[in-house]
mmCIF file of C-alpha atoms in Angstrom:
data_model
loop_
_atom_site.group_PDB
_atom_site.id
_atom_site.type_symbol
_atom_site.label_atom_id
_atom_site.label_comp_id
_atom_site.label_asym_id
_atom_site.label_seq_id
_atom_site.Cartn_x
_atom_site.Cartn_y
_atom_site.Cartn_z
ATOM 1 C CA ASP A 126 7.900 -11.229 14.214
ATOM 2 C CA ALA A 127 5.072 -12.597 16.331
ATOM 3 C CA GLY A 128 1.816 -10.658 16.251
ATOM 4 C CA VAL A 129 -0.484 -10.359 19.078
ATOM 5 C CA THR A 130 -1.627 -13.413 20.585
ATOM 6 C CA GLN A 131 -4.722 -14.286 22.707
ATOM 7 C CA SER A 132 -5.889 -17.350 24.822
ATOM 8 C CA PRO A 133 -8.085 -19.170 25.107
ATOM 9 C CA THR A 134 -9.855 -18.881 21.691
ATOM 10 C CA HIS A 135 -13.317 -19.735 22.833
ATOM 11 C CA LEU A 136 -14.542 -20.017 26.503
ATOM 12 C CA ILE A 137 -18.011 -20.875 27.884
ATOM 13 C CA LYS A 138 -19.001 -19.849 31.344
ATOM 14 C CA THR A 139 -22.108 -19.549 33.394
ATOM 15 C CA ARG A 140 -23.563 -16.547 35.026
ATOM 16 C CA GLY A 141 -21.747 -15.495 38.276
ATOM 17 C CA GLN A 142 -18.601 -17.076 37.223
ATOM 18 C CA GLN A 143 -15.277 -15.368 36.925
ATOM 19 C CA VAL A 144 -13.018 -15.547 33.750
ATOM 20 C CA THR A 145 -9.530 -14.587 32.952
ATOM 21 C CA LEU A 146 -8.486 -13.785 29.387
ATOM 22 C CA ARG A 147 -4.691 -13.554 28.349
ATOM 23 C CA CYS A 148 -2.845 -11.316 25.652
ATOM 24 C CA SER A 149 0.733 -11.246 24.453
ATOM 25 C CA PRO A 150 1.699 -8.171 22.649
ATOM 26 C CA LYS A 151 3.320 -7.803 19.485
ATOM 27 C CA SER A 152 7.258 -7.948 19.784
ATOM 28 C CA GLY A 153 8.566 -4.519 20.867
ATOM 29 C CA HIS A 154 5.153 -3.183 22.093
ATOM 30 C CA ASP A 155 4.665 -2.247 25.576
ATOM 31 C CA THR A 156 1.166 -0.903 25.732
ATOM 32 C CA VAL A 157 -1.820 -3.251 25.744
ATOM 33 C CA SER A 158 -5.490 -2.380 25.451
ATOM 34 C CA TRP A 159 -8.490 -4.540 25.684
ATOM 35 C CA TYR A 160 -11.929 -4.252 23.823
ATOM 36 C CA GLN A 161 -15.240 -5.791 23.932
ATOM 37 C CA GLN A 162 -16.959 -6.302 20.703
ATOM 38 C CA ALA A 163 -20.581 -7.315 20.890
ATOM 39 C CA LEU A 164 -22.388 -9.049 17.952
ATOM 40 C CA GLY A 165 -22.747 -6.625 15.065
ATOM 41 C CA GLN A 166 -21.110 -3.777 16.790
ATOM 42 C CA GLY A 167 -17.696 -2.120 16.852
ATOM 43 C CA PRO A 168 -15.056 -2.563 19.531
ATOM 44 C CA GLN A 169 -15.694 -0.747 22.717
ATOM 45 C CA PHE A 170 -12.604 0.371 24.745
ATOM 46 C CA ILE A 171 -12.457 -1.265 28.154
ATOM 47 C CA PHE A 172 -8.897 -0.073 29.531
ATOM 48 C CA GLN A 173 -5.259 0.293 28.595
ATOM 49 C CA TYR A 174 -2.157 -0.726 30.418
ATOM 50 C CA TYR A 175 1.229 0.605 30.372
ATOM 51 C CA GLU A 176 4.211 0.032 32.717
ATOM 52 C CA GLU A 177 1.997 -2.469 34.751
ATOM 53 C CA GLU A 178 -0.454 0.299 35.423
ATOM 54 C CA GLU A 179 -3.986 1.056 34.199
ATOM 55 C CA ARG A 180 -3.436 4.217 32.197
ATOM 56 C CA GLN A 181 -7.008 4.776 30.734
ATOM 57 C CA ARG A 182 -10.476 3.151 31.290
ATOM 58 C CA GLY A 183 -13.537 3.179 29.444
ATOM 59 C CA ASN A 184 -17.163 2.999 30.469
ATOM 60 C CA PHE A 185 -17.139 -0.537 32.119
ATOM 61 C CA PRO A 186 -17.909 -1.506 35.673
ATOM 62 C CA ASP A 187 -15.413 -2.627 38.295
ATOM 63 C CA ARG A 188 -16.194 -6.031 37.465
ATOM 64 C CA PHE A 189 -13.599 -5.661 34.754
ATOM 65 C CA SER A 190 -10.152 -5.723 35.998
ATOM 66 C CA GLY A 191 -6.792 -6.277 34.442
ATOM 67 C CA HIS A 192 -3.160 -6.779 35.013
ATOM 68 C CA GLN A 193 0.028 -6.209 32.929
ATOM 69 C CA PHE A 194 3.240 -8.290 33.632
ATOM 70 C CA PRO A 195 6.767 -7.154 33.404
ATOM 71 C CA ASN A 196 7.097 -8.902 30.085
ATOM 72 C CA TYR A 197 4.218 -6.586 28.834
ATOM 73 C CA SER A 198 1.818 -9.398 28.587
ATOM 74 C CA SER A 199 -1.588 -8.815 30.125
ATOM 75 C CA GLU A 200 -4.691 -10.330 31.604
ATOM 76 C CA LEU A 201 -8.529 -9.386 31.586
ATOM 77 C CA ASN A 202 -10.519 -10.565 34.400
ATOM 78 C CA VAL A 203 -14.260 -10.384 34.576
ATOM 79 C CA ASN A 204 -16.067 -11.252 37.928
ATOM 80 C CA ALA A 205 -19.730 -12.096 38.569
ATOM 81 C CA LEU A 206 -20.417 -12.815 34.822
ATOM 82 C CA LEU A 207 -23.545 -11.518 33.311
ATOM 83 C CA LEU A 208 -25.324 -12.868 30.059
ATOM 84 C CA GLY A 209 -24.503 -9.554 28.531
ATOM 85 C CA ASP A 210 -20.847 -10.066 28.940
ATOM 86 C CA SER A 211 -20.952 -12.606 26.018
ATOM 87 C CA ALA A 212 -18.830 -10.856 23.341
ATOM 88 C CA LEU A 213 -15.542 -11.190 21.471
ATOM 89 C CA TYR A 214 -12.949 -9.704 23.626
ATOM 90 C CA LEU A 215 -9.993 -8.230 21.578
ATOM 91 C CA CYS A 216 -6.559 -7.358 22.673
ATOM 92 C CA ALA A 217 -4.363 -4.716 20.948
ATOM 93 C CA SER A 218 -0.915 -3.721 21.352
ATOM 94 C CA SER A 219 1.045 -0.427 20.471
ATOM 95 C CA HIS A 220 3.994 1.581 21.151
ATOM 96 C CA PRO A 221 2.842 5.126 21.493
ATOM 97 C CA ASP A 222 6.257 6.530 22.722
ATOM 98 C CA ARG A 223 7.495 5.618 19.317
ATOM 99 C CA GLY A 224 5.104 8.230 17.881
ATOM 100 C CA SER A 225 2.782 5.694 16.397
ATOM 101 C CA ASN A 226 -0.765 5.498 17.263
ATOM 102 C CA THR A 227 -1.586 2.483 15.513
ATOM 103 C CA GLN A 228 -3.093 -0.424 17.464
ATOM 104 C CA TYR A 229 -2.466 -4.189 16.376
ATOM 105 C CA PHE A 230 -5.253 -6.433 17.247
ATOM 106 C CA GLY A 231 -5.119 -10.101 18.260
ATOM 107 C CA PRO A 232 -7.570 -12.695 16.995
ATOM 108 C CA GLY A 233 -9.686 -12.363 20.259
ATOM 109 C CA THR A 234 -11.297 -14.599 22.718
ATOM 110 C CA ARG A 235 -14.951 -15.505 22.071
ATOM 111 C CA LEU A 236 -16.598 -15.540 25.432
ATOM 112 C CA THR A 237 -20.294 -17.107 25.919
ATOM 113 C CA VAL A 238 -22.066 -16.719 29.216
ATOM 114 C CA LEU A 239 -24.901 -19.157 29.707
ATOM 115 C CA GLY B 270 -17.070 13.485 22.190
ATOM 116 C CA ASP B 271 -15.266 11.969 19.190
ATOM 117 C CA SER B 272 -17.517 9.791 17.064
ATOM 118 C CA VAL B 273 -17.409 7.768 13.659
ATOM 119 C CA THR B 274 -20.433 7.240 11.389
ATOM 120 C CA GLN B 275 -20.342 4.521 8.706
ATOM 121 C CA MET B 276 -22.946 3.684 6.303
ATOM 122 C CA GLU B 277 -25.327 0.895 6.893
ATOM 123 C CA GLY B 278 -24.780 -2.502 5.551
ATOM 124 C CA PRO B 279 -24.753 -5.035 4.288
ATOM 125 C CA VAL B 280 -23.256 -3.931 1.039
ATOM 126 C CA THR B 281 -23.858 -6.417 -1.570
ATOM 127 C CA LEU B 282 -21.724 -6.291 -4.844
ATOM 128 C CA SER B 283 -20.688 -8.571 -7.763
ATOM 129 C CA GLU B 284 -17.222 -9.557 -8.252
ATOM 130 C CA GLU B 285 -15.185 -6.717 -10.110
ATOM 131 C CA ALA B 286 -17.685 -4.056 -9.056
ATOM 132 C CA PHE B 287 -16.523 -0.574 -7.497
ATOM 133 C CA LEU B 288 -16.770 -0.334 -3.903
ATOM 134 C CA THR B 289 -17.443 2.777 -1.751
ATOM 135 C CA ILE B 290 -18.025 2.691 2.079
ATOM 136 C CA ASN B 291 -18.694 6.020 3.569
ATOM 137 C CA CYS B 292 -17.294 7.224 6.811
ATOM 138 C CA THR B 293 -17.714 10.629 8.352
ATOM 139 C CA TYR B 294 -16.225 11.608 11.687
ATOM 140 C CA THR B 295 -16.674 14.182 14.516
ATOM 141 C CA ALA B 296 -13.591 15.136 16.462
ATOM 142 C CA THR B 297 -11.707 17.974 18.069
ATOM 143 C CA GLY B 298 -8.292 18.599 16.923
ATOM 144 C CA TYR B 299 -6.610 16.719 14.204
ATOM 145 C CA PRO B 300 -7.356 12.888 14.553
ATOM 146 C CA SER B 301 -5.629 10.015 12.587
ATOM 147 C CA LEU B 302 -8.130 8.117 10.633
ATOM 148 C CA PHE B 303 -8.162 4.120 10.016
ATOM 149 C CA TRP B 304 -10.026 1.446 8.309
ATOM 150 C CA TYR B 305 -9.736 -2.076 9.773
ATOM 151 C CA VAL B 306 -10.967 -5.143 8.250
ATOM 152 C CA GLN B 307 -12.479 -8.253 10.186
ATOM 153 C CA TYR B 308 -12.944 -11.484 8.444
ATOM 154 C CA PRO B 309 -15.525 -13.906 9.668
ATOM 155 C CA GLY B 310 -14.235 -15.497 13.025
ATOM 156 C CA GLU B 311 -11.174 -13.318 13.310
ATOM 157 C CA GLY B 312 -9.832 -10.117 15.053
ATOM 158 C CA LEU B 313 -9.263 -6.808 13.410
ATOM 159 C CA GLN B 314 -6.539 -6.200 10.888
ATOM 160 C CA LEU B 315 -5.394 -2.708 10.034
ATOM 161 C CA LEU B 316 -6.071 -2.138 6.277
ATOM 162 C CA LEU B 317 -4.988 1.639 5.829
ATOM 163 C CA LYS B 318 -4.430 4.670 7.700
ATOM 164 C CA ALA B 319 -3.981 8.527 7.163
ATOM 165 C CA THR B 320 -2.590 10.914 9.744
ATOM 166 C CA LYS B 321 -3.102 14.275 8.324
ATOM 167 C CA ALA B 322 -5.580 16.119 6.076
ATOM 168 C CA ASP B 323 -5.338 15.302 2.301
ATOM 169 C CA ASP B 324 -3.194 12.150 3.176
ATOM 170 C CA LYS B 325 -4.244 9.075 1.105
ATOM 171 C CA GLY B 326 -3.896 5.553 2.751
ATOM 172 C CA SER B 327 -3.856 2.677 0.410
ATOM 173 C CA ASN B 328 -3.120 -1.060 0.777
ATOM 174 C CA LYS B 329 -4.356 -4.051 -1.257
ATOM 175 C CA GLY B 330 -6.059 -1.978 -3.719
ATOM 176 C CA PHE B 331 -8.170 -0.259 -1.329
ATOM 177 C CA GLU B 332 -7.800 3.678 -0.790
ATOM 178 C CA ALA B 333 -9.193 6.370 1.316
ATOM 179 C CA THR B 334 -8.467 10.047 1.474
ATOM 180 C CA TYR B 335 -8.554 12.177 4.479
ATOM 181 C CA ARG B 336 -10.996 15.072 3.968
ATOM 182 C CA LYS B 337 -10.892 17.526 6.529
ATOM 183 C CA GLU B 338 -13.301 20.027 4.965
ATOM 184 C CA THR B 339 -15.937 17.286 4.628
ATOM 185 C CA THR B 340 -14.699 15.416 7.801
ATOM 186 C CA SER B 341 -14.654 12.096 5.788
ATOM 187 C CA PHE B 342 -12.576 9.203 5.104
ATOM 188 C CA HIS B 343 -14.617 7.110 2.549
ATOM 189 C CA LEU B 344 -13.037 3.546 1.597
ATOM 190 C CA GLU B 345 -12.806 2.625 -2.092
ATOM 191 C CA LYS B 346 -11.713 -0.257 -4.221
ATOM 192 C CA GLY B 347 -11.831 -0.323 -8.007
ATOM 193 C CA SER B 348 -12.585 -3.955 -8.405
ATOM 194 C CA VAL B 349 -13.680 -6.141 -5.401
ATOM 195 C CA GLN B 350 -13.065 -9.835 -5.093
ATOM 196 C CA VAL B 351 -14.957 -12.563 -3.304
ATOM 197 C CA SER B 352 -12.290 -12.605 -0.712
ATOM 198 C CA ASP B 353 -12.835 -9.050 0.091
ATOM 199 C CA SER B 354 -15.961 -10.123 1.864
ATOM 200 C CA ALA B 355 -15.671 -9.090 5.398
ATOM 201 C CA VAL B 356 -16.677 -6.374 7.944
ATOM 202 C CA TYR B 357 -15.046 -2.996 7.606
ATOM 203 C CA PHE B 358 -14.471 -0.592 10.427
ATOM 204 C CA CYS B 359 -13.738 3.128 10.342
ATOM 205 C CA ALA B 360 -11.902 4.456 13.199
ATOM 206 C CA LEU B 361 -10.299 7.583 14.495
ATOM 207 C CA SER B 362 -7.758 8.274 17.079
ATOM 208 C CA ASP B 363 -7.128 11.498 18.583
ATOM 209 C CA SER B 364 -3.843 13.409 18.343
ATOM 210 C CA GLY B 365 -3.785 14.387 22.053
ATOM 211 C CA GLY B 366 -1.686 11.300 23.041
ATOM 212 C CA SER B 367 -4.621 8.761 24.387
ATOM 213 C CA TYR B 368 -4.265 6.955 21.017
ATOM 214 C CA ILE B 369 -7.438 4.970 21.857
ATOM 215 C CA PRO B 370 -9.267 4.632 18.769
ATOM 216 C CA THR B 371 -13.091 5.236 18.493
ATOM 217 C CA PHE B 372 -14.757 2.835 15.918
ATOM 218 C CA GLY B 373 -17.804 3.004 13.872
ATOM 219 C CA ARG B 374 -20.214 0.227 13.958
ATOM 220 C CA GLY B 375 -18.857 -1.653 10.961
ATOM 221 C CA THR B 376 -20.114 -2.182 7.417
ATOM 222 C CA SER B 377 -20.538 -5.693 6.302
ATOM 223 C CA LEU B 378 -19.622 -6.427 2.520
ATOM 224 C CA ILE B 379 -20.729 -9.294 0.746
ATOM 225 C CA VAL B 380 -19.240 -9.842 -2.756
ATOM 226 C CA HIS B 381 -20.885 -12.421 -5.139
ATOM 227 C CA PRO B 382 -19.074 -14.393 -7.901
#
């Protein structure tokens, strides 16, 4: 049973550029959430996708957008990158309709903005 | 809003010592409580969870009991190993259906041989 996978592992960008991160959920999961984890901090919720729509959103600007595909995989896009966007970006999957509120995390994508 | 407070780290212990990492929470309703572990350079792994008051979650020798009266979910292990060195995150997830966990800031554990 494959767990949550993310790509790429590491990414280096410069200010003003755009980036796309990818996530495949755990088998059987239909809900994908994205988190930003700054160095020394806990993960902060960005948004959650279910049935190809954004279901919930945290306190992040519109520069952060996402997409979910029919196979439940997801992308996180960040436009006009700032130095402060440097962080570990975590994807988590779940299946709340099965009555479980446990989220399973991928290994993350380390984004460095120079 | 919901919040989680963890003890400041790093916690530094010798191998085979007893571990306690304190976690308290503020939430409306009856949240589920979680401990996640993050090893260096990796994502978060679910360590254990408890979904209602007085439940005890346990895994790999770690335990935590959901104490509603003290709004706490302290993590304990009787004898730590060097391989337990990691950052531990306490989290809660409300029971209202959003299932979005709120995380504490994490507590770094360093275990010396």
